[in-house]
JSON list of C-alpha atoms in Angstrom, two decimals:
[
{"chain": "A", "resi": 1, "resn": "UNK", "atom": "CA", "xyz": [-66.29, 43.92, 142.39]},
{"chain": "A", "resi": 2, "resn": "UNK", "atom": "CA", "xyz": [-63.15, 44.14, 140.22]},
{"chain": "A", "resi": 3, "resn": "UNK", "atom": "CA", "xyz": [-61.97, 41.20, 138.10]},
{"chain": "A", "resi": 4, "resn": "UNK", "atom": "CA", "xyz": [-58.33, 40.09, 138.14]},
{"chain": "A", "resi": 5, "resn": "UNK", "atom": "CA", "xyz": [-56.49, 39.59, 134.84]},
{"chain": "A", "resi": 6, "resn": "UNK", "atom": "CA", "xyz": [-53.87, 36.83, 135.21]},
{"chain": "A", "resi": 7, "resn": "UNK", "atom": "CA", "xyz": [-52.96, 36.45, 131.54]},
{"chain": "A", "resi": 8, "resn": "UNK", "atom": "CA", "xyz": [-49.48, 37.93, 132.17]},
{"chain": "A", "resi": 9, "resn": "UNK", "atom": "CA", "xyz": [-48.84, 36.19, 135.48]},
{"chain": "A", "resi": 10, "resn": "UNK", "atom": "CA", "xyz": [-46.08, 34.02, 133.96]},
{"chain": "A", "resi": 11, "resn": "UNK", "atom": "CA", "xyz": [-43.94, 36.98, 132.84]},
{"chain": "A", "resi": 12, "resn": "UNK", "atom": "CA", "xyz": [-40.48, 37.22, 134.46]},
{"chain": "A", "resi": 13, "resn": "UNK", "atom": "CA", "xyz": [-39.82, 40.74, 135.77]},
{"chain": "A", "resi": 14, "resn": "UNK", "atom": "CA", "xyz": [-36.83, 42.58, 137.21]},
{"chain": "A", "resi": 15, "resn": "UNK", "atom": "CA", "xyz": [-37.02, 44.46, 140.49]},
{"chain": "A", "resi": 16, "resn": "UNK", "atom": "CA", "xyz": [-34.64, 47.43, 140.19]},
{"chain": "A", "resi": 17, "resn": "UNK", "atom": "CA", "xyz": [-33.56, 49.60, 143.10]},
{"chain": "A", "resi": 18, "resn": "UNK", "atom": "CA", "xyz": [-32.58, 53.11, 141.97]},
{"chain": "A", "resi": 19, "resn": "UNK", "atom": "CA", "xyz": [-31.23, 56.15, 143.88]},
{"chain": "A", "resi": 20, "resn": "UNK", "atom": "CA", "xyz": [-33.81, 58.68, 145.01]},
{"chain": "A", "resi": 21, "resn": "UNK", "atom": "CA", "xyz": [-32.55, 61.37, 142.65]},
{"chain": "A", "resi": 22, "resn": "UNK", "atom": "CA", "xyz": [-33.32, 59.09, 139.68]},
{"chain": "A", "resi": 23, "resn": "UNK", "atom": "CA", "xyz": [-36.79, 58.28, 141.04]},
{"chain": "A", "resi": 24, "resn": "UNK", "atom": "CA", "xyz": [-37.50, 62.01, 141.42]},
{"chain": "A", "resi": 25, "resn": "UNK", "atom": "CA", "xyz": [-36.52, 62.63, 137.80]},
{"chain": "A", "resi": 26, "resn": "UNK", "atom": "CA", "xyz": [-38.69, 59.76, 136.56]},
{"chain": "A", "resi": 27, "resn": "UNK", "atom": "CA", "xyz": [-41.67, 60.98, 138.62]},
{"chain": "A", "resi": 28, "resn": "UNK", "atom": "CA", "xyz": [-41.52, 64.37, 136.93]},
{"chain": "A", "resi": 29, "resn": "UNK", "atom": "CA", "xyz": [-41.20, 62.89, 133.42]},
{"chain": "A", "resi": 30, "resn": "UNK", "atom": "CA", "xyz": [-44.24, 62.76, 131.07]},
{"chain": "A", "resi": 31, "resn": "UNK", "atom": "CA", "xyz": [-45.60, 59.29, 130.25]},
{"chain": "A", "resi": 32, "resn": "UNK", "atom": "CA", "xyz": [-44.52, 59.54, 126.61]},
{"chain": "A", "resi": 33, "resn": "UNK", "atom": "CA", "xyz": [-40.89, 60.46, 127.40]},
{"chain": "A", "resi": 34, "resn": "UNK", "atom": "CA", "xyz": [-38.08, 57.90, 127.03]},
{"chain": "A", "resi": 35, "resn": "UNK", "atom": "CA", "xyz": [-36.30, 57.92, 130.39]},
{"chain": "A", "resi": 36, "resn": "UNK", "atom": "CA", "xyz": [-33.30, 55.77, 129.50]},
{"chain": "A", "resi": 37, "resn": "UNK", "atom": "CA", "xyz": [-31.94, 52.61, 127.93]},
{"chain": "A", "resi": 38, "resn": "UNK", "atom": "CA", "xyz": [-30.64, 49.35, 129.40]},
{"chain": "A", "resi": 39, "resn": "UNK", "atom": "CA", "xyz": [-27.70, 47.66, 127.71]},
{"chain": "A", "resi": 40, "resn": "UNK", "atom": "CA", "xyz": [-26.91, 43.98, 128.30]},
{"chain": "A", "resi": 41, "resn": "UNK", "atom": "CA", "xyz": [-23.45, 42.72, 127.27]},
{"chain": "A", "resi": 42, "resn": "UNK", "atom": "CA", "xyz": [-22.98, 38.94, 127.24]},
{"chain": "A", "resi": 43, "resn": "UNK", "atom": "CA", "xyz": [-19.46, 37.54, 127.68]},
{"chain": "A", "resi": 44, "resn": "UNK", "atom": "CA", "xyz": [-18.92, 33.74, 127.46]},
{"chain": "A", "resi": 45, "resn": "UNK", "atom": "CA", "xyz": [-18.19, 32.25, 130.87]},
{"chain": "A", "resi": 46, "resn": "UNK", "atom": "CA", "xyz": [-19.13, 35.43, 132.76]},
{"chain": "A", "resi": 47, "resn": "UNK", "atom": "CA", "xyz": [-22.25, 37.03, 134.09]},
{"chain": "A", "resi": 48, "resn": "UNK", "atom": "CA", "xyz": [-23.96, 39.48, 131.76]},
{"chain": "A", "resi": 49, "resn": "UNK", "atom": "CA", "xyz": [-22.82, 43.07, 132.17]},
{"chain": "A", "resi": 50, "resn": "UNK", "atom": "CA", "xyz": [-25.91, 45.28, 132.54]},
{"chain": "A", "resi": 51, "resn": "UNK", "atom": "CA", "xyz": [-25.81, 49.06, 132.42]},
{"chain": "A", "resi": 52, "resn": "UNK", "atom": "CA", "xyz": [-28.35, 51.89, 132.45]},
{"chain": "A", "resi": 53, "resn": "UNK", "atom": "CA", "xyz": [-27.96, 55.15, 130.57]},
{"chain": "A", "resi": 54, "resn": "UNK", "atom": "CA", "xyz": [-30.42, 57.96, 131.28]},
{"chain": "A", "resi": 55, "resn": "UNK", "atom": "CA", "xyz": [-31.74, 59.94, 128.34]},
{"chain": "A", "resi": 56, "resn": "UNK", "atom": "CA", "xyz": [-30.71, 63.55, 127.82]},
{"chain": "A", "resi": 57, "resn": "UNK", "atom": "CA", "xyz": [-34.37, 64.57, 128.03]},
{"chain": "A", "resi": 58, "resn": "UNK", "atom": "CA", "xyz": [-34.63, 63.19, 131.59]},
{"chain": "A", "resi": 59, "resn": "UNK", "atom": "CA", "xyz": [-31.35, 64.81, 132.65]},
{"chain": "A", "resi": 60, "resn": "UNK", "atom": "CA", "xyz": [-32.70, 68.19, 131.52]},
{"chain": "A", "resi": 61, "resn": "UNK", "atom": "CA", "xyz": [-35.91, 67.86, 133.52]},
{"chain": "A", "resi": 62, "resn": "UNK", "atom": "CA", "xyz": [-36.25, 70.24, 136.46]},
{"chain": "A", "resi": 63, "resn": "UNK", "atom": "CA", "xyz": [-37.99, 69.43, 139.74]},
{"chain": "A", "resi": 64, "resn": "UNK", "atom": "CA", "xyz": [-38.21, 70.99, 143.19]},
{"chain": "A", "resi": 65, "resn": "UNK", "atom": "CA", "xyz": [-36.68, 67.98, 144.97]},
{"chain": "A", "resi": 66, "resn": "UNK", "atom": "CA", "xyz": [-33.28, 68.02, 143.26]},
{"chain": "A", "resi": 67, "resn": "UNK", "atom": "CA", "xyz": [-31.78, 70.84, 141.21]},
{"chain": "A", "resi": 68, "resn": "UNK", "atom": "CA", "xyz": [-28.21, 69.46, 141.07]},
{"chain": "A", "resi": 69, "resn": "UNK", "atom": "CA", "xyz": [-26.88, 67.63, 137.95]},
{"chain": "A", "resi": 70, "resn": "UNK", "atom": "CA", "xyz": [-27.06, 63.85, 138.31]},
{"chain": "A", "resi": 71, "resn": "UNK", "atom": "CA", "xyz": [-24.93, 61.08, 136.72]},
{"chain": "A", "resi": 72, "resn": "UNK", "atom": "CA", "xyz": [-25.97, 59.66, 133.38]},
{"chain": "A", "resi": 73, "resn": "UNK", "atom": "CA", "xyz": [-24.47, 56.14, 133.42]},
{"chain": "A", "resi": 74, "resn": "UNK", "atom": "CA", "xyz": [-25.10, 53.39, 135.98]},
{"chain": "A", "resi": 75, "resn": "UNK", "atom": "CA", "xyz": [-24.21, 49.75, 136.48]},
{"chain": "A", "resi": 76, "resn": "UNK", "atom": "CA", "xyz": [-26.90, 47.25, 137.48]},
{"chain": "A", "resi": 77, "resn": "UNK", "atom": "CA", "xyz": [-25.71, 44.58, 139.93]},
{"chain": "A", "resi": 78, "resn": "UNK", "atom": "CA", "xyz": [-27.81, 41.41, 139.60]},
{"chain": "A", "resi": 79, "resn": "UNK", "atom": "CA", "xyz": [-28.83, 39.03, 142.37]},
{"chain": "A", "resi": 80, "resn": "UNK", "atom": "CA", "xyz": [-31.18, 36.08, 141.83]},
{"chain": "A", "resi": 81, "resn": "UNK", "atom": "CA", "xyz": [-34.52, 36.29, 143.59]},
{"chain": "A", "resi": 82, "resn": "UNK", "atom": "CA", "xyz": [-34.98, 32.94, 145.33]},
{"chain": "A", "resi": 83, "resn": "UNK", "atom": "CA", "xyz": [-36.78, 31.68, 148.41]},
{"chain": "A", "resi": 84, "resn": "UNK", "atom": "CA", "xyz": [-39.63, 34.15, 148.01]},
{"chain": "A", "resi": 85, "resn": "UNK", "atom": "CA", "xyz": [-42.42, 34.71, 145.50]},
{"chain": "A", "resi": 86, "resn": "UNK", "atom": "CA", "xyz": [-43.25, 38.30, 144.68]},
{"chain": "A", "resi": 87, "resn": "UNK", "atom": "CA", "xyz": [-45.48, 39.61, 141.92]},
{"chain": "A", "resi": 88, "resn": "UNK", "atom": "CA", "xyz": [-46.39, 42.95, 140.37]},
{"chain": "A", "resi": 89, "resn": "UNK", "atom": "CA", "xyz": [-50.04, 44.03, 140.52]},
{"chain": "A", "resi": 90, "resn": "UNK", "atom": "CA", "xyz": [-51.34, 46.89, 138.38]},
{"chain": "A", "resi": 91, "resn": "UNK", "atom": "CA", "xyz": [-54.58, 48.82, 138.76]},
{"chain": "A", "resi": 92, "resn": "UNK", "atom": "CA", "xyz": [-56.43, 50.78, 136.11]},
{"chain": "A", "resi": 93, "resn": "UNK", "atom": "CA", "xyz": [-59.02, 53.08, 137.65]},
{"chain": "A", "resi": 94, "resn": "UNK", "atom": "CA", "xyz": [-62.10, 53.75, 135.54]},
{"chain": "A", "resi": 95, "resn": "UNK", "atom": "CA", "xyz": [-63.54, 57.26, 136.03]},
{"chain": "A", "resi": 96, "resn": "UNK", "atom": "CA", "xyz": [-67.15, 57.52, 137.19]},
{"chain": "A", "resi": 97, "resn": "UNK", "atom": "CA", "xyz": [-69.65, 57.96, 134.35]},
{"chain": "A", "resi": 98, "resn": "UNK", "atom": "CA", "xyz": [-72.96, 59.42, 135.57]},
{"chain": "A", "resi": 99, "resn": "UNK", "atom": "CA", "xyz": [-74.67, 58.57, 132.25]},
{"chain": "A", "resi": 100, "resn": "UNK", "atom": "CA", "xyz": [-73.78, 54.88, 132.26]},
{"chain": "A", "resi": 101, "resn": "UNK", "atom": "CA", "xyz": [-76.51, 52.38, 133.18]},
{"chain": "A", "resi": 102, "resn": "UNK", "atom": "CA", "xyz": [-73.90, 49.94, 134.51]},
{"chain": "A", "resi": 103, "resn": "UNK", "atom": "CA", "xyz": [-70.68, 51.41, 135.86]},
{"chain": "A", "resi": 104, "resn": "UNK", "atom": "CA", "xyz": [-67.47, 49.91, 134.52]},
{"chain": "A", "resi": 105, "resn": "UNK", "atom": "CA", "xyz": [-65.36, 48.55, 137.36]},
{"chain": "A", "resi": 106, "resn": "UNK", "atom": "CA", "xyz": [-61.66, 49.17, 137.99]},
{"chain": "A", "resi": 107, "resn": "UNK", "atom": "CA", "xyz": [-59.31, 46.71, 136.28]},
{"chain": "A", "resi": 108, "resn": "UNK", "atom": "CA", "xyz": [-56.70, 44.75, 138.21]},
{"chain": "A", "resi": 109, "resn": "UNK", "atom": "CA", "xyz": [-53.99, 42.71, 136.52]},
{"chain": "A", "resi": 110, "resn": "UNK", "atom": "CA", "xyz": [-50.96, 40.64, 137.54]},
{"chain": "A", "resi": 111, "resn": "UNK", "atom": "CA", "xyz": [-48.12, 41.81, 135.31]},
{"chain": "A", "resi": 112, "resn": "UNK", "atom": "CA", "xyz": [-45.73, 38.99, 136.26]},
{"chain": "A", "resi": 113, "resn": "UNK", "atom": "CA", "xyz": [-43.49, 37.71, 139.03]},
{"chain": "A", "resi": 114, "resn": "UNK", "atom": "CA", "xyz": [-40.07, 38.92, 140.14]},
{"chain": "A", "resi": 115, "resn": "UNK", "atom": "CA", "xyz": [-37.25, 36.76, 138.83]},
{"chain": "A", "resi": 116, "resn": "UNK", "atom": "CA", "xyz": [-34.20, 38.95, 139.57]},
{"chain": "A", "resi": 117, "resn": "UNK", "atom": "CA", "xyz": [-33.24, 41.89, 141.77]},
{"chain": "A", "resi": 118, "resn": "UNK", "atom": "CA", "xyz": [-30.96, 44.60, 140.42]},
{"chain": "A", "resi": 119, "resn": "UNK", "atom": "CA", "xyz": [-29.32, 47.44, 142.30]},
{"chain": "A", "resi": 120, "resn": "UNK", "atom": "CA", "xyz": [-28.44, 50.58, 140.38]},
{"chain": "A", "resi": 121, "resn": "UNK", "atom": "CA", "xyz": [-24.94, 51.86, 141.17]},
{"chain": "A", "resi": 122, "resn": "UNK", "atom": "CA", "xyz": [-23.61, 55.11, 139.66]},
{"chain": "A", "resi": 123, "resn": "UNK", "atom": "CA", "xyz": [-20.30, 55.13, 137.83]},
{"chain": "A", "resi": 124, "resn": "UNK", "atom": "CA", "xyz": [-17.87, 57.33, 139.79]},
{"chain": "A", "resi": 125, "resn": "UNK", "atom": "CA", "xyz": [-17.36, 60.31, 137.51]},
{"chain": "A", "resi": 126, "resn": "UNK", "atom": "CA", "xyz": [-16.99, 64.01, 138.33]},
{"chain": "A", "resi": 127, "resn": "UNK", "atom": "CA", "xyz": [-20.75, 64.63, 138.25]},
{"chain": "A", "resi": 128, "resn": "UNK", "atom": "CA", "xyz": [-21.33, 61.90, 140.83]},
{"chain": "A", "resi": 129, "resn": "UNK", "atom": "CA", "xyz": [-18.53, 63.17, 143.09]},
{"chain": "A", "resi": 130, "resn": "UNK", "atom": "CA", "xyz": [-19.95, 66.71, 142.97]},
{"chain": "A", "resi": 131, "resn": "UNK", "atom": "CA", "xyz": [-23.40, 65.34, 143.82]},
{"chain": "A", "resi": 132, "resn": "UNK", "atom": "CA", "xyz": [-22.05, 63.49, 146.86]},
{"chain": "A", "resi": 133, "resn": "UNK", "atom": "CA", "xyz": [-20.16, 66.59, 148.06]},
{"chain": "A", "resi": 134, "resn": "UNK", "atom": "CA", "xyz": [-23.34, 68.62, 147.84]},
{"chain": "A", "resi": 135, "resn": "UNK", "atom": "CA", "xyz": [-25.27, 65.93, 149.77]},
{"chain": "A", "resi": 136, "resn": "UNK", "atom": "CA", "xyz": [-22.63, 65.94, 152.54]},
{"chain": "A", "resi": 137, "resn": "UNK", "atom": "CA", "xyz": [-22.80, 69.75, 152.79]},
{"chain": "A", "resi": 138, "resn": "UNK", "atom": "CA", "xyz": [-26.61, 69.66, 153.08]},
{"chain": "A", "resi": 139, "resn": "UNK", "atom": "CA", "xyz": [-26.43, 66.97, 155.76]},
{"chain": "A", "resi": 140, "resn": "UNK", "atom": "CA", "xyz": [-24.22, 69.22, 157.90]},
{"chain": "A", "resi": 141, "resn": "UNK", "atom": "CA", "xyz": [-26.56, 72.22, 157.69]},
{"chain": "A", "resi": 142, "resn": "UNK", "atom": "CA", "xyz": [-28.27, 72.51, 161.12]},
{"chain": "A", "resi": 143, "resn": "UNK", "atom": "CA", "xyz": [-32.03, 72.13, 161.07]},
{"chain": "A", "resi": 144, "resn": "UNK", "atom": "CA", "xyz": [-32.41, 75.09, 163.45]},
{"chain": "A", "resi": 145, "resn": "UNK", "atom": "CA", "xyz": [-30.60, 78.39, 163.43]},
{"chain": "A", "resi": 146, "resn": "UNK", "atom": "CA", "xyz": [-30.22, 81.24, 165.88]},
{"chain": "A", "resi": 147, "resn": "UNK", "atom": "CA", "xyz": [-31.78, 84.35, 164.43]},
{"chain": "A", "resi": 148, "resn": "UNK", "atom": "CA", "xyz": [-31.51, 87.89, 165.77]},
{"chain": "A", "resi": 149, "resn": "UNK", "atom": "CA", "xyz": [-34.87, 89.66, 166.03]},
{"chain": "A", "resi": 150, "resn": "UNK", "atom": "CA", "xyz": [-35.17, 93.41, 165.69]},
{"chain": "A", "resi": 151, "resn": "UNK", "atom": "CA", "xyz": [-38.57, 93.56, 167.41]},
{"chain": "A", "resi": 152, "resn": "UNK", "atom": "CA", "xyz": [-40.75, 91.47, 169.70]},
{"chain": "A", "resi": 153, "resn": "UNK", "atom": "CA", "xyz": [-42.71, 88.76, 167.90]},
{"chain": "A", "resi": 154, "resn": "UNK", "atom": "CA", "xyz": [-45.99, 87.75, 169.52]},
{"chain": "A", "resi": 155, "resn": "UNK", "atom": "CA", "xyz": [-47.15, 84.28, 168.49]},
{"chain": "A", "resi": 156, "resn": "UNK", "atom": "CA", "xyz": [-50.30, 84.49, 170.61]},
{"chain": "A", "resi": 157, "resn": "UNK", "atom": "CA", "xyz": [-52.56, 87.16, 172.03]},
{"chain": "A", "resi": 158, "resn": "UNK", "atom": "CA", "xyz": [-52.04, 87.50, 175.78]},
{"chain": "A", "resi": 159, "resn": "UNK", "atom": "CA", "xyz": [-55.11, 87.27, 178.03]},
{"chain": "A", "resi": 160, "resn": "UNK", "atom": "CA", "xyz": [-55.55, 88.27, 181.66]},
{"chain": "A", "resi": 161, "resn": "UNK", "atom": "CA", "xyz": [-56.65, 84.79, 182.74]},
{"chain": "A", "resi": 162, "resn": "UNK", "atom": "CA", "xyz": [-57.73, 81.49, 181.27]},
{"chain": "A", "resi": 163, "resn": "UNK", "atom": "CA", "xyz": [-61.34, 80.29, 181.27]},
{"chain": "A", "resi": 164, "resn": "UNK", "atom": "CA", "xyz": [-60.72, 77.19, 183.38]},
{"chain": "A", "resi": 165, "resn": "UNK", "atom": "CA", "xyz": [-58.89, 79.26, 186.01]},
{"chain": "A", "resi": 166, "resn": "UNK", "atom": "CA", "xyz": [-61.80, 81.70, 186.22]},
{"chain": "A", "resi": 167, "resn": "UNK", "atom": "CA", "xyz": [-64.33, 78.87, 186.60]},
{"chain": "A", "resi": 168, "resn": "UNK", "atom": "CA", "xyz": [-62.22, 77.19, 189.29]},
{"chain": "A", "resi": 169, "resn": "UNK", "atom": "CA", "xyz": [-61.80, 80.40, 191.27]},
{"chain": "A", "resi": 170, "resn": "UNK", "atom": "CA", "xyz": [-65.51, 81.20, 191.08]},
{"chain": "A", "resi": 171, "resn": "UNK", "atom": "CA", "xyz": [-66.39, 77.69, 192.26]},
{"chain": "A", "resi": 172, "resn": "UNK", "atom": "CA", "xyz": [-63.88, 77.89, 195.10]},
{"chain": "A", "resi": 173, "resn": "UNK", "atom": "CA", "xyz": [-65.14, 81.33, 196.07]},
{"chain": "A", "resi": 174, "resn": "UNK", "atom": "CA", "xyz": [-68.74, 80.12, 196.05]},
{"chain": "A", "resi": 175, "resn": "UNK", "atom": "CA", "xyz": [-67.98, 77.08, 198.19]},
{"chain": "A", "resi": 176, "resn": "UNK", "atom": "CA", "xyz": [-65.91, 79.17, 200.54]},
{"chain": "A", "resi": 177, "resn": "UNK", "atom": "CA", "xyz": [-69.02, 81.18, 201.45]},
{"chain": "A", "resi": 178, "resn": "UNK", "atom": "CA", "xyz": [-70.83, 78.02, 202.52]},
{"chain": "A", "resi": 179, "resn": "UNK", "atom": "CA", "xyz": [-70.31, 77.67, 206.28]},
{"chain": "A", "resi": 180, "resn": "UNK", "atom": "CA", "xyz": [-70.36, 74.17, 207.69]},
{"chain": "A", "resi": 181, "resn": "UNK", "atom": "CA", "xyz": [-73.53, 73.68, 209.70]},
{"chain": "A", "resi": 182, "resn": "UNK", "atom": "CA", "xyz": [-73.73, 71.39, 212.68]},
{"chain": "A", "resi": 183, "resn": "UNK", "atom": "CA", "xyz": [-73.59, 67.75, 211.63]},
{"chain": "A", "resi": 184, "resn": "UNK", "atom": "CA", "xyz": [-76.91, 66.90, 213.32]},
{"chain": "A", "resi": 185, "resn": "UNK", "atom": "CA", "xyz": [-78.58, 69.82, 211.56]},
{"chain": "A", "resi": 186, "resn": "UNK", "atom": "CA", "xyz": [-77.28, 68.66, 208.20]},
{"chain": "A", "resi": 187, "resn": "UNK", "atom": "CA", "xyz": [-78.47, 65.10, 208.86]},
{"chain": "A", "resi": 188, "resn": "UNK", "atom": "CA", "xyz": [-81.91, 66.45, 209.78]},
{"chain": "A", "resi": 189, "resn": "UNK", "atom": "CA", "xyz": [-82.07, 68.28, 206.45]},
{"chain": "A", "resi": 190, "resn": "UNK", "atom": "CA", "xyz": [-81.04, 65.13, 204.63]},
{"chain": "A", "resi": 191, "resn": "UNK", "atom": "CA", "xyz": [-83.67, 62.96, 206.37]},
{"chain": "A", "resi": 192, "resn": "UNK", "atom": "CA", "xyz": [-86.35, 65.53, 205.57]},
{"chain": "A", "resi": 193, "resn": "UNK", "atom": "CA", "xyz": [-85.29, 65.59, 201.91]},
{"chain": "A", "resi": 194, "resn": "UNK", "atom": "CA", "xyz": [-85.33, 61.78, 201.66]},
{"chain": "A", "resi": 195, "resn": "UNK", "atom": "CA", "xyz": [-88.90, 61.76, 202.99]},
{"chain": "A", "resi": 196, "resn": "UNK", "atom": "CA", "xyz": [-89.93, 63.33, 199.68]},
{"chain": "A", "resi": 197, "resn": "UNK", "atom": "CA", "xyz": [-87.72, 61.37, 197.30]},
{"chain": "A", "resi": 198, "resn": "UNK", "atom": "CA", "xyz": [-85.80, 58.12, 197.65]},
{"chain": "A", "resi": 199, "resn": "UNK", "atom": "CA", "xyz": [-82.87, 59.05, 195.37]},
{"chain": "A", "resi": 200, "resn": "UNK", "atom": "CA", "xyz": [-80.83, 62.25, 194.98]},
{"chain": "A", "resi": 201, "resn": "UNK", "atom": "CA", "xyz": [-77.71, 63.23, 193.10]},
{"chain": "A", "resi": 202, "resn": "UNK", "atom": "CA", "xyz": [-74.97, 65.17, 194.86]},
{"chain": "A", "resi": 203, "resn": "UNK", "atom": "CA", "xyz": [-75.70, 68.40, 193.00]},
{"chain": "A", "resi": 204, "resn": "UNK", "atom": "CA", "xyz": [-79.29, 68.54, 194.27]},
{"chain": "A", "resi": 205, "resn": "UNK", "atom": "CA", "xyz": [-78.23, 67.70, 197.82]},
{"chain": "A", "resi": 206, "resn": "UNK", "atom": "CA", "xyz": [-75.68, 70.54, 197.80]},
{"chain": "A", "resi": 207, "resn": "UNK", "atom": "CA", "xyz": [-78.45, 72.91, 196.67]},
{"chain": "A", "resi": 208, "resn": "UNK", "atom": "CA", "xyz": [-80.83, 71.70, 199.39]},
{"chain": "A", "resi": 209, "resn": "UNK", "atom": "CA", "xyz": [-78.35, 71.74, 202.28]},
{"chain": "A", "resi": 210, "resn": "UNK", "atom": "CA", "xyz": [-76.09, 74.60, 201.13]},
{"chain": "A", "resi": 211, "resn": "UNK", "atom": "CA", "xyz": [-73.05, 72.72, 202.44]},
{"chain": "A", "resi": 212, "resn": "UNK", "atom": "CA", "xyz": [-69.55, 72.31, 200.95]},
{"chain": "A", "resi": 213, "resn": "UNK", "atom": "CA", "xyz": [-69.34, 69.20, 198.74]},
{"chain": "A", "resi": 214, "resn": "UNK", "atom": "CA", "xyz": [-66.50, 67.55, 200.66]},
{"chain": "A", "resi": 215, "resn": "UNK", "atom": "CA", "xyz": [-68.20, 68.04, 204.04]},
{"chain": "A", "resi": 216, "resn": "UNK", "atom": "CA", "xyz": [-71.56, 66.84, 202.70]},
{"chain": "A", "resi": 217, "resn": "UNK", "atom": "CA", "xyz": [-70.06, 63.67, 201.23]},
{"chain": "A", "resi": 218, "resn": "UNK", "atom": "CA", "xyz": [-68.50, 62.80, 204.61]},
{"chain": "A", "resi": 219, "resn": "UNK", "atom": "CA", "xyz": [-71.98, 62.83, 206.18]},
{"chain": "A", "resi": 220, "resn": "UNK", "atom": "CA", "xyz": [-73.61, 61.04, 203.25]},
{"chain": "A", "resi": 221, "resn": "UNK", "atom": "CA", "xyz": [-71.18, 58.13, 203.56]},
{"chain": "A", "resi": 222, "resn": "UNK", "atom": "CA", "xyz": [-72.43, 57.57, 207.13]},
{"chain": "A", "resi": 223, "resn": "UNK", "atom": "CA", "xyz": [-76.16, 57.50, 206.41]},
{"chain": "A", "resi": 224, "resn": "UNK", "atom": "CA", "xyz": [-76.45, 56.78, 202.70]},
{"chain": "A", "resi": 225, "resn": "UNK", "atom": "CA", "xyz": [-75.43, 54.27, 200.05]},
{"chain": "A", "resi": 226, "resn": "UNK", "atom": "CA", "xyz": [-74.04, 55.35, 196.68]},
{"chain": "A", "resi": 227, "resn": "UNK", "atom": "CA", "xyz": [-75.58, 53.49, 193.74]},
{"chain": "A", "resi": 228, "resn": "UNK", "atom": "CA", "xyz": [-73.22, 52.23, 191.04]},
{"chain": "A", "resi": 229, "resn": "UNK", "atom": "CA", "xyz": [-75.79, 50.39, 188.93]},
{"chain": "A", "resi": 230, "resn": "UNK", "atom": "CA", "xyz": [-78.73, 51.44, 186.82]},
{"chain": "A", "resi": 231, "resn": "UNK", "atom": "CA", "xyz": [-81.46, 52.62, 186.99]},
{"chain": "A", "resi": 232, "resn": "UNK", "atom": "CA", "xyz": [-80.25, 54.91, 189.83]},
{"chain": "A", "resi": 233, "resn": "UNK", "atom": "CA", "xyz": [-76.56, 55.04, 188.98]},
{"chain": "A", "resi": 234, "resn": "UNK", "atom": "CA", "xyz": [-74.53, 57.86, 190.62]},
{"chain": "A", "resi": 235, "resn": "UNK", "atom": "CA", "xyz": [-77.36, 58.69, 193.06]},
{"chain": "A", "resi": 236, "resn": "UNK", "atom": "CA", "xyz": [-77.52, 58.58, 196.86]},
{"chain": "A", "resi": 237, "resn": "UNK", "atom": "CA", "xyz": [-80.06, 56.58, 198.89]},
{"chain": "A", "resi": 238, "resn": "UNK", "atom": "CA", "xyz": [-80.57, 56.22, 202.64]},
{"chain": "A", "resi": 239, "resn": "UNK", "atom": "CA", "xyz": [-79.15, 53.09, 204.22]},
{"chain": "A", "resi": 240, "resn": "UNK", "atom": "CA", "xyz": [-81.83, 50.51, 205.19]},
{"chain": "A", "resi": 241, "resn": "UNK", "atom": "CA", "xyz": [-81.51, 51.28, 208.93]},
{"chain": "A", "resi": 242, "resn": "UNK", "atom": "CA", "xyz": [-82.41, 54.94, 208.32]},
{"chain": "A", "resi": 243, "resn": "UNK", "atom": "CA", "xyz": [-85.35, 54.36, 206.00]},
{"chain": "A", "resi": 244, "resn": "UNK", "atom": "CA", "xyz": [-88.94, 54.81, 207.15]},
{"chain": "A", "resi": 245, "resn": "UNK", "atom": "CA", "xyz": [-90.72, 53.94, 203.92]},
{"chain": "A", "resi": 246, "resn": "UNK", "atom": "CA", "xyz": [-93.82, 51.78, 204.12]},
{"chain": "A", "resi": 247, "resn": "UNK", "atom": "CA", "xyz": [-93.70, 48.37, 202.46]},
{"chain": "A", "resi": 248, "resn": "UNK", "atom": "CA", "xyz": [-95.66, 48.03, 199.28]},
{"chain": "A", "resi": 249, "resn": "UNK", "atom": "CA", "xyz": [-97.89, 45.29, 200.82]},
{"chain": "A", "resi": 250, "resn": "UNK", "atom": "CA", "xyz": [-98.79, 47.47, 203.82]},
{"chain": "A", "resi": 251, "resn": "UNK", "atom": "CA", "xyz": [-99.65, 50.36, 201.52]},
{"chain": "A", "resi": 252, "resn": "UNK", "atom": "CA", "xyz": [-101.99, 48.14, 199.47]},
{"chain": "A", "resi": 253, "resn": "UNK", "atom": "CA", "xyz": [-103.67, 46.73, 202.67]},
{"chain": "A", "resi": 254, "resn": "UNK", "atom": "CA", "xyz": [-104.30, 50.18, 204.01]}
]
């Protein structure tokens, strides 16, 4: 179980919303690299003016998500964070040590609570305008394009027939060969079968009578009950008026 460090829970923190292209740059930056500086200018009687300037090292970083130049200077608009309590939780994962007698657990810590929200807005310079133009052009590029093919492209290997179709046709062909016998003859076969066993499933009855399933079920519904409960679930049994089993007491007396 991990312990929770609350020694920094009273720290006041800023929650800053930055554009995605800044977040992508910061994600690709090494931990030791300075990513930028925040400047706070206090003017009597006015709100502090807060700005963010990205470092040249971050601006020179390359990543696959965004290859276009991005603005360097930004203004941070401040809004007080009231009516809700939100904190920042950090986690330090301890790698597994196979030689340790007692494994060190992961460390969780509350770094502080949010006191202010800031939204990062770029200063409208030529770099920012070029970036927006490029974003608009990309948004208008269709996701799908019509492409002319010089030869036939086969995405799958054609087959003569599918497995389920073959099985269905074989089953239908097999049942088609089964001629419907006279109803009385089928009932006689059923009564003879139930003299040997009290319960049958439909598959065994089809094998014994050699009748189509649909036709056989029509007859079974007249003379049999279908069990829906265990221990003879999904099995057929003669209705009481057609049974000729001896009672257990009579069998013991005899």
